Short mmCIF file of C-alpha atoms in Angstrom, two decimals:
data_model
loop_
_atom_site.label_atom_id
_atom_site.label_comp_id
_atom_site.label_asym_id
_atom_site.label_seq_id
_atom_site.Cartn_x
_atom_site.Cartn_y
_atom_site.Cartn_z
CA UNK L 1 54.14 -43.54 29.33
CA UNK L 2 50.54 -44.62 29.85
CA UNK L 3 51.34 -45.53 33.47
CA UNK L 4 52.60 -42.02 34.11
CA UNK L 5 49.43 -40.60 32.55
CA UNK L 6 47.24 -42.69 34.85
CA UNK L 7 49.33 -41.62 37.81
CA UNK L 8 48.84 -37.95 36.94
CA UNK L 9 45.10 -38.47 36.54
CA UNK L 10 44.90 -40.13 39.94
CA UNK L 11 46.83 -37.35 41.61
CA UNK L 12 44.69 -34.70 39.95
CA UNK L 13 41.54 -36.52 41.06
CA UNK L 14 42.72 -36.68 44.66
CA UNK L 15 43.78 -33.05 44.60
CA UNK L 16 40.36 -32.10 43.27
CA UNK L 17 38.68 -34.00 46.09
CA UNK L 18 40.87 -32.29 48.72
CA UNK L 19 39.98 -28.88 47.25
CA UNK L 20 36.29 -29.80 47.33
CA UNK L 21 36.60 -30.92 50.96
CA UNK L 22 38.31 -27.62 51.81
CA UNK L 23 35.46 -25.59 50.30
CA UNK L 24 32.88 -27.69 52.16
CA UNK L 25 34.73 -27.15 55.43
CA UNK L 26 34.72 -23.40 54.77
CA UNK L 27 30.96 -23.53 54.18
CA UNK L 28 30.24 -25.33 57.43
CA UNK L 29 32.78 -23.22 59.33
CA UNK L 30 30.74 -20.18 58.30
CA UNK L 31 27.56 -21.85 59.53
CA UNK L 32 29.23 -22.78 62.83
CA UNK L 33 30.23 -19.14 63.30
CA UNK L 34 26.65 -18.01 62.61
CA UNK L 35 25.42 -20.55 65.14
CA UNK L 36 27.93 -19.34 67.73
CA UNK L 37 26.95 -15.69 67.29
CA UNK L 38 23.23 -16.39 67.61
CA UNK L 39 23.80 -18.65 70.60
CA UNK L 40 25.80 -15.89 72.30
CA UNK L 41 22.94 -13.45 71.65
CA UNK L 42 20.20 -15.90 72.73
CA UNK L 43 21.75 -18.15 75.41
CA UNK L 44 18.58 -18.98 77.34
CA UNK L 45 16.44 -19.67 74.27
CA UNK L 46 19.14 -21.88 72.71
CA UNK L 47 19.55 -23.73 76.01
CA UNK L 48 15.83 -24.49 76.27
CA UNK L 49 15.49 -25.34 72.58
CA UNK L 50 18.42 -27.79 72.73
CA UNK L 51 16.60 -29.71 75.47
CA UNK L 52 13.92 -30.57 72.90
CA UNK L 53 16.44 -32.73 71.01
CA UNK L 54 17.19 -36.33 71.96
CA UNK L 55 20.77 -36.83 73.10
CA UNK L 56 20.24 -40.58 72.75
CA UNK L 57 19.34 -40.31 69.06
CA UNK L 58 22.27 -37.97 68.46
CA UNK L 59 24.65 -40.33 70.26
CA UNK L 60 23.44 -43.36 68.31
CA UNK L 61 23.86 -41.50 65.03
CA UNK L 62 27.36 -40.44 66.07
CA UNK L 63 28.33 -44.05 66.77
CA UNK L 64 26.80 -45.13 63.44
CA UNK L 65 28.87 -42.60 61.49
CA UNK L 66 32.08 -43.39 63.36
CA UNK L 67 31.66 -47.09 62.60
CA UNK L 68 30.82 -46.34 58.96
CA UNK L 69 33.99 -44.26 58.69
CA UNK L 70 35.93 -47.29 59.92
CA UNK L 71 34.24 -49.67 57.47
CA UNK L 72 35.00 -47.54 54.42
CA UNK L 73 38.58 -47.03 55.60
CA UNK L 74 38.94 -50.80 55.85
CA UNK L 75 37.43 -51.13 52.37
CA UNK L 76 40.23 -48.95 50.93
CA UNK L 77 42.72 -51.32 52.54
CA UNK L 78 40.88 -54.44 51.40
CA UNK L 79 40.89 -53.34 47.74
CA UNK L 80 44.66 -52.88 47.87
CA UNK L 81 44.99 -56.38 49.30
CA UNK L 82 42.99 -57.56 46.26
CA UNK L 83 40.25 -58.94 48.48
CA UNK L 84 37.21 -58.18 46.34
CA UNK L 85 34.62 -59.93 48.51
CA UNK L 86 35.76 -58.21 51.71
CA UNK L 87 35.80 -54.84 49.92
CA UNK L 88 32.21 -55.31 48.77
CA UNK L 89 31.14 -56.51 52.21
CA UNK L 90 32.66 -53.45 53.90
CA UNK L 91 31.10 -51.11 51.33
CA UNK L 92 27.70 -52.70 51.86
CA UNK L 93 28.16 -52.32 55.62
CA UNK L 94 28.90 -48.61 55.07
CA UNK L 95 25.76 -48.25 52.97
CA UNK L 96 23.68 -50.02 55.61
CA UNK L 97 25.01 -47.72 58.32
CA UNK L 98 24.28 -44.67 56.16
CA UNK L 99 20.73 -45.94 55.71
CA UNK L 100 20.39 -46.41 59.47
CA UNK L 101 21.60 -42.84 60.07
CA UNK L 102 19.04 -41.44 57.64
CA UNK L 103 16.28 -43.59 59.13
CA UNK L 104 17.02 -42.21 62.61
CA UNK L 105 17.16 -38.67 61.20
CA UNK L 106 13.83 -39.19 59.43
CA UNK L 107 12.05 -40.22 62.63
CA UNK L 108 13.72 -37.41 64.56
CA UNK L 109 12.53 -34.81 62.05
CA UNK L 110 9.11 -36.49 61.84
CA UNK L 111 8.69 -36.12 65.59
CA UNK L 112 9.51 -32.41 65.41
CA UNK L 113 7.06 -31.84 62.56
CA UNK L 114 4.30 -33.70 64.42
CA UNK L 115 4.82 -31.36 67.38
CA UNK L 116 4.66 -28.33 65.12
CA UNK L 117 8.36 -27.53 65.46
CA UNK L 118 9.63 -26.63 62.03
CA UNK L 119 10.65 -23.38 60.28
CA UNK L 120 7.65 -21.14 59.65
CA UNK L 121 5.25 -23.04 61.89
CA UNK L 122 2.90 -21.08 64.16
CA UNK L 123 3.86 -23.20 67.18
CA UNK L 124 7.54 -22.38 66.70
CA UNK L 125 6.88 -18.68 66.18
CA UNK L 126 4.96 -18.60 69.46
CA UNK L 127 8.03 -19.92 71.28
CA UNK L 128 9.97 -16.78 70.44
CA UNK L 129 12.75 -15.41 68.27
CA UNK L 130 15.58 -17.40 69.90
CA UNK L 131 13.81 -20.75 69.49
CA UNK L 132 13.00 -19.91 65.87
CA UNK L 133 16.67 -19.17 65.20
CA UNK L 134 17.80 -22.38 66.90
CA UNK L 135 15.47 -24.68 65.00
CA UNK L 136 15.99 -22.84 61.70
CA UNK L 137 19.73 -23.47 62.05
CA UNK L 138 19.08 -27.04 63.25
CA UNK L 139 16.94 -27.97 60.25
CA UNK L 140 19.17 -26.17 57.74
CA UNK L 141 22.50 -27.51 59.01
CA UNK L 142 21.37 -31.08 59.71
CA UNK L 143 19.42 -31.04 56.43
CA UNK L 144 22.52 -29.95 54.53
CA UNK L 145 24.46 -32.70 56.27
CA UNK L 146 21.77 -35.23 55.34
CA UNK L 147 22.11 -34.12 51.71
CA UNK L 148 25.83 -34.90 51.95
CA UNK L 149 24.93 -38.33 53.34
CA UNK L 150 22.69 -39.00 50.31
CA UNK L 151 25.43 -37.91 47.89
CA UNK L 152 27.89 -40.16 49.74
CA UNK L 153 25.42 -43.05 49.57
CA UNK L 154 25.19 -42.67 45.79
CA UNK L 155 29.00 -42.46 45.43
CA UNK L 156 29.61 -45.55 47.55
CA UNK L 157 26.89 -47.44 45.65
CA UNK L 158 28.69 -46.66 42.38
CA UNK L 159 31.99 -47.80 43.91
CA UNK L 160 30.40 -51.03 45.10
CA UNK L 161 28.98 -51.68 41.61
CA UNK L 162 32.35 -51.04 39.97
CA UNK L 163 34.20 -53.27 42.41
CA UNK L 164 31.70 -56.03 41.73
CA UNK L 165 32.15 -55.83 37.93
CA UNK L 166 35.95 -55.55 38.26
CA UNK L 167 36.19 -52.05 36.77
CA UNK L 168 37.58 -50.81 40.10
CA UNK L 169 40.49 -52.88 41.38
CA UNK L 170 43.74 -52.57 43.30
CA UNK L 171 45.26 -51.03 40.17
CA UNK L 172 42.82 -48.09 40.08
CA UNK L 173 41.33 -47.51 43.54
CA UNK L 174 41.16 -43.70 43.28
CA UNK L 175 37.34 -43.54 43.12
CA UNK L 176 37.13 -45.58 46.32
CA UNK L 177 39.81 -43.40 47.93
CA UNK L 178 37.93 -40.22 47.03
CA UNK L 179 34.63 -41.66 48.20
CA UNK L 180 36.31 -42.56 51.48
CA UNK L 181 37.66 -39.02 51.86
CA UNK L 182 34.21 -37.62 51.17
CA UNK L 183 32.66 -39.95 53.73
CA UNK L 184 35.21 -38.91 56.36
CA UNK L 185 34.18 -35.30 55.64
CA UNK L 186 30.55 -36.24 56.32
CA UNK L 187 31.65 -37.84 59.57
CA UNK L 188 33.76 -34.84 60.59
CA UNK L 189 30.92 -32.39 60.00
CA UNK L 190 28.61 -34.46 62.21
CA UNK L 191 31.25 -34.56 64.96
CA UNK L 192 30.82 -30.78 65.17
CA UNK L 193 27.05 -30.72 64.69
CA UNK L 194 26.41 -33.27 67.45
CA UNK L 195 27.82 -31.28 70.39
CA UNK L 196 26.55 -27.93 69.07
CA UNK L 197 22.92 -29.01 68.89
CA UNK L 198 22.65 -31.94 71.29
CA UNK L 199 25.21 -31.57 74.07
CA UNK L 200 25.75 -27.85 74.71
CA UNK L 201 22.65 -27.03 76.76
#
């Protein structure tokens, strides 16, 4: 009877995570539509503004997230194989990659701020309405994504701690599964953000 209860809890937890992911996708879908409308209305300004972003940095961050998605997926497999050390190693690798992503994002944003390109700055306002819209969307959408990265970092850290103290094992891997699903969401969102801001010029 207790086994059935645990099974129901696990299924409810996974269903809750899928519903959360669906609402997050709706949120970003709305933002993507807003971006598309403003780009259609300001094609030249968006084209010129996009050239201010580094495709190299965006590409590196894309590779980092894709690899991190693979490492956490492998961690969900490793825990089911009852390989505790490999699970922890893969989770730590995911955390390291998340840290690298945020480090790159920090220096990218820092460079923009040093050049006076940030929402509300006089330098940005002088560039015109289209540029202001582009960089306002850029900072808001990539900032919201970065917030999701931080939340994911905290979740994976908790998972890593619980695996280490044996409170998360092959018998109850649902927290790791949900954290993996959340991290794949973070990756998916970036897959859309990257071409919108960095490649479509």
